[in-house]
Amino acid sequence: EAGVVQSPRYKIIEKKQPVAFWCNPISGHNTLYWYRQNLGQGPELLIRYENEEAVDDSQLPKDRFSAERLKGVDSTLKIQPAELGDSAVYLCASSAEGVPNTEAFFGQGTRLTVV
Amino acid sequence: GNSVTQMEGPVTLSEEAFLTINCTYTATGYPSLFWYVQYPGEGLQLLLKATKADDKGSNKGFEATYRKETTSFHLEKGSVQVSDSAVYFCALSDTGGFKTIFGAGTRLFVKA
């Protein structure tokens, strides 16, 4: 069974440019998460989806970040415009719907470098 | 708010040494506790979990016991191998069970 797939693995952009990350969760997992992991730190939740609905986006910087999950499967996370401080690894994860305290399965992440 | 604090790394051990990575937490209610591991070049994966006080999670020779009285969930392994070299993250999920909060991670190096 395929795991969580993210692309691209690496991205280098100049500040003020836009960037987008894509995630395909595990088949049948209706809960999808986007996390940001800064160097030397643990992941921090940006947004959580239940199907198409963003049920927790309290940590998403809405002035420049946006996310969507059309049809409740794949998701994209966008930054526009990017800032130097956005350099981090962006992780996507998924878990079974409506099952609290269940394991989240993570993708390998997209490492973003803003120069 | 909820938070997780784990010991700073890196931790360097010789093969077959005993491992302890300390983790303490602050939370309201009754969180579930997790240890995730990230091997070089790979994504985070669940190592073990415990969902209530005094539960012991175990996997691959690793163990951790949910201690509510000391708000701790220390990771232990009796004999580490070179292949255990990775970054280990302690985490908790809130009472609702859908928001996972991670510690900063502890890097482990095991020498042959």
XYZ file of N, CA and C in Angstrom:
681
model
N 0.859 -1.204 0.000
C 0.000 0.000 0.000
C 0.882 1.235 0.000
N 0.568 2.196 -0.874
C 1.357 3.415 -0.947
C 1.128 4.229 0.315
N 2.177 4.916 0.740
C 2.060 5.809 1.882
C 1.616 7.179 1.431
N 1.824 8.163 2.287
C 1.508 9.546 1.949
C 2.578 10.047 0.980
N 2.124 10.601 -0.132
C 3.041 11.053 -1.167
C 3.022 12.574 -1.241
N 4.207 13.149 -1.198
C 4.323 14.591 -1.300
C 5.245 14.950 -2.457
N 4.969 16.083 -3.067
C 5.892 16.607 -4.068
C 5.827 18.125 -4.072
N 6.925 18.788 -4.485
C 8.222 18.184 -4.733
C 8.933 17.837 -3.426
N 10.062 17.154 -3.497
C 10.837 16.858 -2.292
C 11.630 18.072 -1.859
N 12.079 18.834 -2.816
C 12.885 20.024 -2.526
C 12.428 21.172 -3.428
N 12.497 22.388 -2.868
C 12.138 23.557 -3.649
C 12.953 24.744 -3.166
N 13.585 25.421 -4.102
C 14.324 26.635 -3.784
C 13.697 27.764 -4.585
N 13.295 28.820 -3.889
C 12.686 29.954 -4.563
C 13.247 31.244 -3.991
N 13.070 32.322 -4.750
C 13.454 33.640 -4.251
C 12.298 34.211 -3.443
N 12.647 35.026 -2.476
C 11.596 35.649 -1.654
C 10.666 36.462 -2.552
N 9.429 36.541 -2.098
C 8.329 37.218 -2.781
C 7.722 36.382 -3.913
N 8.330 35.240 -4.217
C 7.745 34.361 -5.224
C 6.708 33.455 -4.591
N 5.766 32.932 -5.383
C 4.800 31.968 -4.871
C 5.366 30.550 -4.937
N 4.801 29.670 -4.103
C 5.211 28.261 -4.129
C 4.019 27.412 -3.693
N 3.968 26.207 -4.215
C 2.869 25.300 -3.873
C 3.414 23.906 -3.619
N 2.801 23.243 -2.663
C 3.163 21.868 -2.310
C 1.935 20.993 -2.492
N 2.179 19.762 -2.882
C 1.071 18.844 -3.152
C 1.179 17.604 -2.265
N 0.013 17.089 -1.849
C -0.012 15.907 -0.992
C -1.123 14.961 -1.434
N -0.784 13.686 -1.508
C -1.769 12.638 -1.751
C -1.776 11.709 -0.545
N -2.854 11.701 0.244
C -2.875 10.892 1.470
C -3.078 9.409 1.173
N -2.999 8.627 2.227
C -3.248 7.201 2.098
C -4.722 6.987 1.724
N -4.953 6.075 0.821
C -6.313 5.802 0.359
C -7.218 5.452 1.534
N -8.365 6.127 1.597
C -9.322 5.855 2.664
C -9.144 6.721 3.898
N -8.054 7.461 3.972
C -7.835 8.368 5.107
C -8.502 9.700 4.811
N -9.508 10.035 5.577
C -10.227 11.273 5.309
C -9.693 12.467 6.098
N -8.850 12.204 7.086
C -8.243 13.290 7.855
C -6.864 13.585 7.286
N -6.620 14.837 6.972
C -5.333 15.242 6.382
C -4.795 16.444 7.140
N -3.490 16.415 7.379
C -2.816 17.464 8.130
C -1.674 18.045 7.302
N -1.456 19.333 7.476
C -0.221 19.971 7.018
C 0.518 20.476 8.256
N 1.792 20.112 8.349
C 2.653 20.573 9.426
C 3.839 21.334 8.823
N 4.410 22.216 9.615
C 5.672 22.876 9.255
C 6.706 22.488 10.316
N 7.875 22.098 9.858
C 8.953 21.721 10.767
C 10.164 22.609 10.507
N 10.445 23.490 11.448
C 11.641 24.318 11.354
C 12.850 23.515 11.806
N 14.004 23.941 11.374
C 15.238 23.220 11.671
C 15.426 23.046 13.175
N 15.636 21.825 13.592
C 15.899 21.546 14.996
C 14.671 21.569 15.885
N 13.498 21.606 15.281
C 12.266 21.645 16.060
C 11.319 20.530 15.615
N 10.300 20.300 16.415
C 9.287 19.336 16.046
C 8.271 19.953 15.102
N 7.495 19.112 14.440
C 6.465 19.631 13.533
C 5.407 20.433 14.280
N 4.892 21.467 13.624
C 3.802 22.274 14.176
C 2.644 22.261 13.188
N 1.446 22.014 13.709
C 0.278 21.901 12.847
C -0.077 23.246 12.219
N -0.298 23.217 10.922
C -0.786 24.406 10.220
C -2.294 24.316 9.993
N -2.756 23.145 9.526
C -4.159 22.996 9.185
C -4.540 21.530 9.202
N -5.767 21.247 9.592
C -6.303 19.879 9.572
C -7.608 19.863 8.793
N -7.752 18.896 7.923
C -8.964 18.698 7.131
C -9.673 17.420 7.553
N -10.980 17.494 7.598
C -11.818 16.312 7.626
C -12.571 16.328 6.296
N -12.231 15.401 5.422
C -12.738 15.445 4.037
C -12.374 16.794 3.416
N -13.343 17.520 2.867
C -13.020 18.802 2.228
C -12.952 19.966 3.216
N -13.407 19.751 4.443
C -13.566 20.845 5.391
C -12.321 21.067 6.229
N -11.859 22.307 6.260
C -10.754 22.679 7.143
C -11.330 22.881 8.538
N -11.085 21.939 9.447
C -11.699 21.989 10.769
C -10.805 22.655 11.804
N -9.531 22.825 11.495
C -8.620 23.522 12.391
C -7.560 24.208 11.555
N -7.706 25.503 11.364
C -6.689 26.268 10.630
C -6.188 27.429 11.463
N -6.283 27.277 12.787
C -5.956 28.368 13.697
C -4.484 28.772 13.630
N -3.607 27.852 13.217
C -2.183 28.153 13.156
C -1.703 28.503 11.753
N -2.606 28.588 10.825
C -2.222 28.903 9.435
C -2.143 30.418 9.259
N -0.962 30.942 8.866
C -0.841 32.401 8.636
C -1.620 32.793 7.384
N -2.818 33.250 7.581
C -3.742 33.382 6.460
C -3.420 34.548 5.528
N -2.507 35.425 5.952
C -2.185 36.528 5.058
C -1.404 36.051 3.832
N -0.659 34.949 3.983
C 0.153 34.502 2.850
C -0.009 33.019 2.542
N -0.566 32.269 3.478
C -0.713 30.835 3.292
C -2.177 30.514 2.948
N -2.338 29.557 2.064
C -3.666 29.050 1.764
C -3.559 27.558 1.487
N -4.657 26.877 1.699
C -4.678 25.434 1.444
C -6.038 25.064 0.888
N -6.045 23.978 0.143
C -7.314 23.480 -0.345
C -7.253 21.963 -0.444
N -8.423 21.371 -0.371
C -8.517 19.920 -0.489
C -9.806 19.605 -1.241
N -9.747 19.847 -2.498
C -10.896 19.609 -3.357
C -11.179 18.111 -3.422
N -12.439 17.769 -3.404
C -12.901 16.374 -3.495
C -12.438 15.523 -2.319
N -11.873 16.147 -1.307
C -11.546 15.416 -0.089
C -10.452 14.383 -0.213
N -9.584 14.538 -1.238
C -8.492 13.571 -1.371
C -7.167 14.329 -1.354
N -6.659 14.693 -2.538
C -5.396 15.426 -2.607
C -5.547 16.810 -1.995
N -4.406 17.355 -1.569
C -4.407 18.697 -0.994
C -3.210 19.473 -1.510
N -3.381 20.786 -1.595
C -2.262 21.663 -1.919
C -2.135 22.735 -0.851
N -0.927 23.089 -0.557
C -0.609 24.175 0.363
C 0.172 25.213 -0.429
N -0.249 26.457 -0.345
C 0.389 27.511 -1.131
C 0.879 28.636 -0.233
N 1.997 29.208 -0.623
C 2.530 30.386 0.049
C 2.712 31.464 -1.013
N 2.129 32.612 -0.759
C 2.274 33.720 -1.712
C 2.097 35.053 -1.003
N 3.126 35.869 -0.975
C 4.491 35.633 -1.414
C 5.326 34.977 -0.308
N 6.335 34.240 -0.694
C 7.189 33.589 0.292
C 8.148 34.595 0.931
N 8.468 34.337 2.199
C 9.428 35.143 2.938
C 10.582 34.244 3.386
N 11.693 34.871 3.720
C 12.874 34.103 4.135
C 12.542 33.169 5.303
N 11.706 33.642 6.219
C 11.367 32.845 7.397
C 10.480 31.643 7.113
N 10.019 31.502 5.872
C 9.203 30.344 5.517
C 10.054 29.123 5.196
N 11.365 29.283 5.157
C 12.243 28.135 4.902
C 12.043 27.098 5.996
N 11.658 25.890 5.611
C 11.318 24.833 6.560
C 10.998 23.574 5.764
N 10.707 22.504 6.474
C 10.170 21.297 5.837
C 8.661 21.282 6.066
N 7.913 21.117 5.005
C 6.460 21.079 5.084
C 6.014 19.624 4.963
N 5.347 19.158 6.014
C 4.956 17.761 6.119
C 3.460 17.608 5.950
N 3.079 16.606 5.213
C 1.679 16.229 5.091
C 1.496 14.895 5.816
N 0.368 14.730 6.471
C 0.068 13.477 7.158
C -1.411 13.152 6.992
N -1.751 11.895 7.168
C -3.164 11.516 7.103
C -3.456 10.468 8.157
N -4.722 10.384 8.535
C -5.155 9.372 9.496
C -6.600 8.995 9.184
N -7.042 7.909 9.828
C -8.389 7.428 9.586
C -9.404 8.426 10.122
N -10.506 8.570 9.437
C -11.518 9.546 9.817
C -12.173 9.214 11.140
N -12.340 10.245 11.948
C -13.146 10.117 13.150
C -12.600 9.178 14.202
N -11.289 8.895 14.126
C -10.713 7.992 15.119
C -9.694 8.787 15.934
N -10.054 9.225 17.123
C -9.116 10.038 17.905
C -7.932 9.217 18.382
N -6.851 9.906 18.599
C -5.634 9.300 19.131
C -5.075 8.204 18.232
N -5.441 8.244 16.992
C -4.921 7.229 16.097
C -3.627 7.715 15.463
N -2.905 6.784 14.916
C -1.619 7.109 14.324
C -1.795 7.991 13.093
N -0.956 8.999 12.990
C -0.873 9.804 11.771
C 0.284 9.283 10.939
N 0.049 9.097 9.654
C 1.073 8.623 8.731
C 1.616 9.827 7.967
N 2.923 9.971 7.973
C 3.560 11.147 7.402
C 4.197 10.853 6.055
N 4.180 11.859 5.188
C 4.971 11.818 3.975
C 6.406 12.222 4.283
N 7.250 12.191 3.248
C 8.662 12.520 3.445
C 8.908 14.017 3.541
N 7.910 14.815 3.185
C 8.048 16.249 3.335
C 8.611 16.951 2.115
N 8.376 18.251 2.073
C 8.980 19.119 1.062
C 9.879 20.106 1.782
N 11.145 20.090 1.420
C 12.082 21.027 2.038
C 12.114 22.303 1.205
N 11.635 23.399 1.787
C 11.586 24.690 1.104
C 12.732 25.573 1.567
N 13.449 26.127 0.619
C 14.488 27.118 0.913
C 14.128 28.399 0.184
N 13.980 29.462 0.939
C 13.682 30.771 0.360
C 14.949 31.615 0.437
N 15.405 32.106 -0.710
C 16.661 32.861 -0.743
C 16.409 34.328 -1.142
N -1.093 26.286 27.670
C -1.554 25.301 26.715
C -0.742 24.033 26.810
N -1.122 23.066 25.984
C -0.408 21.784 25.974
C 0.999 21.935 25.395
N 1.936 21.193 25.943
C 3.308 21.252 25.440
C 4.059 19.972 25.781
N 5.149 19.757 25.061
C 6.006 18.592 25.269
C 7.444 19.065 25.359
N 8.167 18.573 26.347
C 9.576 18.904 26.512
C 10.382 17.613 26.528
N 11.365 17.512 25.667
C 12.207 16.325 25.668
C 13.670 16.728 25.737
N 14.486 15.780 26.167
C 15.887 16.088 26.386
C 16.561 16.477 25.088
N 17.495 17.414 25.219
C 18.205 17.874 24.044
C 19.222 16.833 23.617
N 19.476 16.790 22.333
C 20.515 15.914 21.836
C 21.698 16.705 21.348
N 22.562 16.095 20.614
C 22.471 14.683 20.264
C 22.902 13.765 21.406
N 22.362 12.586 21.401
C 22.767 11.535 22.323
C 23.628 10.548 21.528
N 24.822 10.285 22.032
C 25.740 9.364 21.345
C 26.010 8.178 22.249
N 25.725 6.979 21.764
C 25.919 5.755 22.533
C 26.686 4.725 21.712
N 27.300 3.813 22.400
C 27.920 2.666 21.747
C 26.882 1.567 21.582
N 27.065 0.750 20.580
C 26.147 -0.376 20.348
C 26.006 -1.204 21.622
N 24.794 -1.653 21.910
C 24.415 -2.482 23.058
C 24.294 -1.680 24.347
N 24.458 -0.371 24.296
C 24.261 0.446 25.491
C 22.772 0.619 25.767
N 22.475 1.046 27.013
C 21.094 1.304 27.426
C 20.722 2.739 27.039
N 19.504 2.886 26.532
C 19.044 4.196 26.081
C 17.894 4.689 26.933
N 17.967 5.952 27.335
C 16.825 6.659 27.893
C 16.754 8.025 27.238
N 15.597 8.377 26.733
C 15.330 9.727 26.244
C 14.150 10.250 27.053
N 14.403 11.303 27.808
C 13.374 11.827 28.699
C 12.360 12.685 27.958
N 11.117 12.568 28.386
C 10.033 13.363 27.834
C 9.049 13.693 28.949
N 8.718 14.964 29.106
C 7.676 15.370 30.027
C 6.667 16.219 29.262
N 5.474 16.291 29.807
C 4.429 16.998 29.084
C 3.606 17.858 30.030
N 2.922 18.814 29.440
C 1.940 19.630 30.136
C 0.667 19.548 29.327
N -0.423 19.159 29.976
C -1.667 19.015 29.232
C -2.845 19.083 30.174
N -3.955 19.544 29.656
C -5.212 19.449 30.383
C -5.919 18.185 29.918
N -6.737 17.661 30.771
C -7.472 16.464 30.390
C -6.595 15.232 30.371
N -6.906 14.336 29.447
C -6.239 13.027 29.400
C -5.695 12.771 28.001
N -4.510 13.320 27.724
C -3.977 13.166 26.367
C -3.472 11.743 26.127
N -3.328 11.403 24.880
C -2.581 10.216 24.495
C -1.145 10.645 24.205
N -0.217 9.731 24.425
C 1.201 10.040 24.265
C 1.827 9.118 23.215
N 2.768 9.683 22.474
C 3.367 8.964 21.355
C 4.882 9.195 21.324
N 5.574 8.242 20.754
C 6.940 8.437 20.287
C 6.957 8.153 18.787
N 7.442 9.149 18.045
C 7.655 8.989 16.607
C 9.161 8.945 16.354
N 9.545 8.296 15.262
C 10.957 8.211 14.899
C 11.119 8.635 13.442
N 12.215 9.311 13.182
C 12.524 9.738 11.809
C 13.926 9.239 11.464
N 13.977 8.194 10.644
C 15.266 7.679 10.182
C 15.794 8.581 9.064
N 17.092 8.597 8.860
C 17.676 9.467 7.833
C 17.009 9.293 6.474
N 16.549 10.388 5.889
C 15.955 10.355 4.558
C 14.537 9.840 4.496
N 13.951 9.575 5.648
C 12.590 9.041 5.657
C 11.635 9.967 6.402
N 10.335 9.704 6.255
C 9.335 10.478 6.968
C 9.160 10.006 8.405
N 8.463 10.808 9.175
C 8.134 10.426 10.558
C 7.274 9.172 10.556
N 7.536 8.281 11.502
C 6.678 7.103 11.646
C 6.465 6.821 13.128
N 5.295 6.308 13.434
C 4.967 6.019 14.822
C 5.814 4.865 15.333
N 6.416 5.057 16.509
C 7.190 3.999 17.141
C 6.345 3.257 18.179
N 5.680 4.024 19.055
C 4.810 3.415 20.054
C 3.878 4.475 20.614
N 2.842 4.023 21.301
C 1.907 4.970 21.896
C 1.289 4.387 23.158
N 0.725 5.276 23.985
C -0.011 4.884 25.179
C -1.182 5.834 25.329
N -2.345 5.327 25.595
C -3.538 6.166 25.573
C -4.100 6.481 26.953
N -3.594 5.834 28.017
C -4.073 6.175 29.349
C -2.974 5.916 30.361
N -3.176 6.509 31.538
C -2.178 6.410 32.605
C -1.818 4.963 32.905
N -0.526 4.741 33.115
C 0.079 3.446 33.458
C 0.159 2.480 32.277
N -0.338 2.879 31.132
C -0.161 2.060 29.934
C 1.311 2.050 29.555
N 1.777 0.922 29.032
C 3.129 0.839 28.497
C 3.042 0.562 27.010
N 3.646 1.443 26.209
C 3.757 1.193 24.783
C 5.090 0.528 24.503
N 5.110 -0.373 23.522
C 6.368 -1.042 23.193
C 6.393 -1.425 21.725
N 7.607 -1.408 21.155
C 7.774 -1.765 19.745
C 9.265 -1.821 19.454
N 9.702 -2.815 18.731
C 11.103 -2.933 18.284
C 12.095 -2.875 19.441
N 11.695 -3.326 20.634
C 12.579 -3.296 21.786
C 12.522 -1.999 22.574
N 11.810 -1.003 22.055
C 11.628 0.257 22.760
C 10.390 0.171 23.658
N 10.452 0.873 24.799
C 9.320 0.916 25.711
C 9.167 2.320 26.263
N 7.921 2.671 26.613
C 7.671 3.922 27.327
C 6.403 3.734 28.134
N 6.397 4.238 29.372
C 5.253 4.100 30.261
C 4.646 5.456 30.537
N 3.347 5.556 30.405
C 2.578 6.790 30.627
C 2.475 7.003 32.137
N 3.215 7.981 32.652
C 3.236 8.270 34.094
C 2.519 9.583 34.335
N 1.276 9.502 34.795
C 0.494 10.724 34.992
C 0.998 11.507 36.199
N 1.473 10.796 37.222
C 1.887 11.481 38.452
C 3.126 12.342 38.235
N 3.976 11.927 37.289
C 5.174 12.710 36.977
C 5.073 13.376 35.607
N 3.938 13.265 34.974
C 3.703 13.787 33.604
C 4.870 13.476 32.689
N 5.215 12.191 32.636
C 6.373 11.791 31.839
C 6.057 10.606 30.955
N 6.876 10.440 29.920
C 6.722 9.333 28.972
C 8.110 9.054 28.400
N 9.022 8.619 29.249
C 10.417 8.418 28.860
C 10.573 7.198 27.960
N 11.394 7.346 26.941
C 11.646 6.253 25.995
C 12.884 5.476 26.445
N 12.807 4.144 26.447
C 13.929 3.308 26.874
C 14.119 2.145 25.913
N 15.388 1.729 25.824
C 15.710 0.503 25.101
C 16.932 -0.109 25.775
N 16.875 -1.395 26.004
C 17.919 -2.051 26.772
C 19.244 -2.189 26.041
N 19.215 -2.296 24.720
C 20.438 -2.536 23.969
C 20.263 -1.938 22.572
N 20.879 -0.777 22.352
C 20.669 -0.096 21.077
C 21.577 -0.676 19.992
N 21.134 -0.515 18.765
C 21.885 -0.955 17.597
C 22.199 0.252 16.712
N 23.188 0.076 15.842
C 23.537 1.166 14.924
C 22.310 1.610 14.129
N 21.450 0.663 13.789
C 20.255 0.964 12.983
C 19.221 1.792 13.742
N 19.411 1.983 15.043
C 18.496 2.838 15.819
C 18.847 4.314 15.699
N 19.932 4.620 15.028
C 20.327 6.021 14.847
C 19.240 6.754 14.068
N 18.696 7.801 14.672
C 17.545 8.505 14.109
C 17.236 9.693 15.002
N 16.183 10.429 14.631
C 15.663 11.488 15.491
C 14.351 10.988 16.094
N 14.214 11.118 17.401
C 13.042 10.625 18.130
C 12.233 11.806 18.650
N 10.925 11.768 18.376
C 10.024 12.846 18.770
C 8.980 12.309 19.748
N 8.879 12.964 20.885
C 7.798 12.695 21.823
C 6.622 13.589 21.432
N 5.405 13.083 21.567
C 4.244 13.866 21.141
C 3.037 13.515 21.993
N 2.090 14.429 22.045
C 0.820 14.154 22.707
C -0.318 14.626 21.812
N -1.445 13.983 21.970
C -2.629 14.470 21.293
C -3.596 14.953 22.346
N -4.328 16.028 22.017
C -5.225 16.621 23.005
C -6.374 15.667 23.313
N -7.170 16.050 24.295
C -8.223 15.158 24.758
C -9.163 14.767 23.633
N -9.381 15.706 22.705
C -10.231 15.397 21.569
C -9.581 14.413 20.618
N -8.257 14.341 20.684
C -7.525 13.314 19.955
C -7.134 13.645 18.559
N -7.323 14.878 18.115
C -7.022 15.163 16.723
C -5.885 16.150 16.531
N -5.396 16.750 17.598
C -4.312 17.707 17.441
C -3.080 17.150 18.132
N -2.060 16.839 17.388
C -0.837 16.273 17.929
C 0.197 17.368 18.096
N 0.778 17.451 19.293
C 1.808 18.425 19.597
C 3.113 17.683 19.799
N 4.166 18.116 19.116
C 5.441 17.426 19.129
C 6.475 18.167 19.974
N 7.379 17.393 20.558
C 8.571 17.962 21.149
C 9.560 18.318 20.053
N 10.700 18.860 20.461
C 11.686 19.352 19.499
C 12.504 18.241 18.848
N 12.427 17.037 19.392
C 13.182 15.927 18.822
C 14.528 15.745 19.503
N 14.976 14.501 19.580
C 16.288 14.156 20.134
C 16.996 13.270 19.123
N 18.167 13.735 18.680
C 18.912 12.938 17.704
C 19.768 11.918 18.443
N 19.700 10.676 18.006
C 20.477 9.582 18.590
C 21.482 9.074 17.569
N 22.743 9.013 17.990
C 23.791 8.387 17.180
C 24.258 7.140 17.925
N 24.292 6.016 17.262
C 24.807 4.785 17.859
C 26.045 4.361 17.092
N 27.155 4.217 17.817
C 28.450 3.854 17.199
C 28.667 2.354 17.306
N 29.232 1.787 16.251
C 29.544 0.350 16.253
C 30.732 0.048 17.157
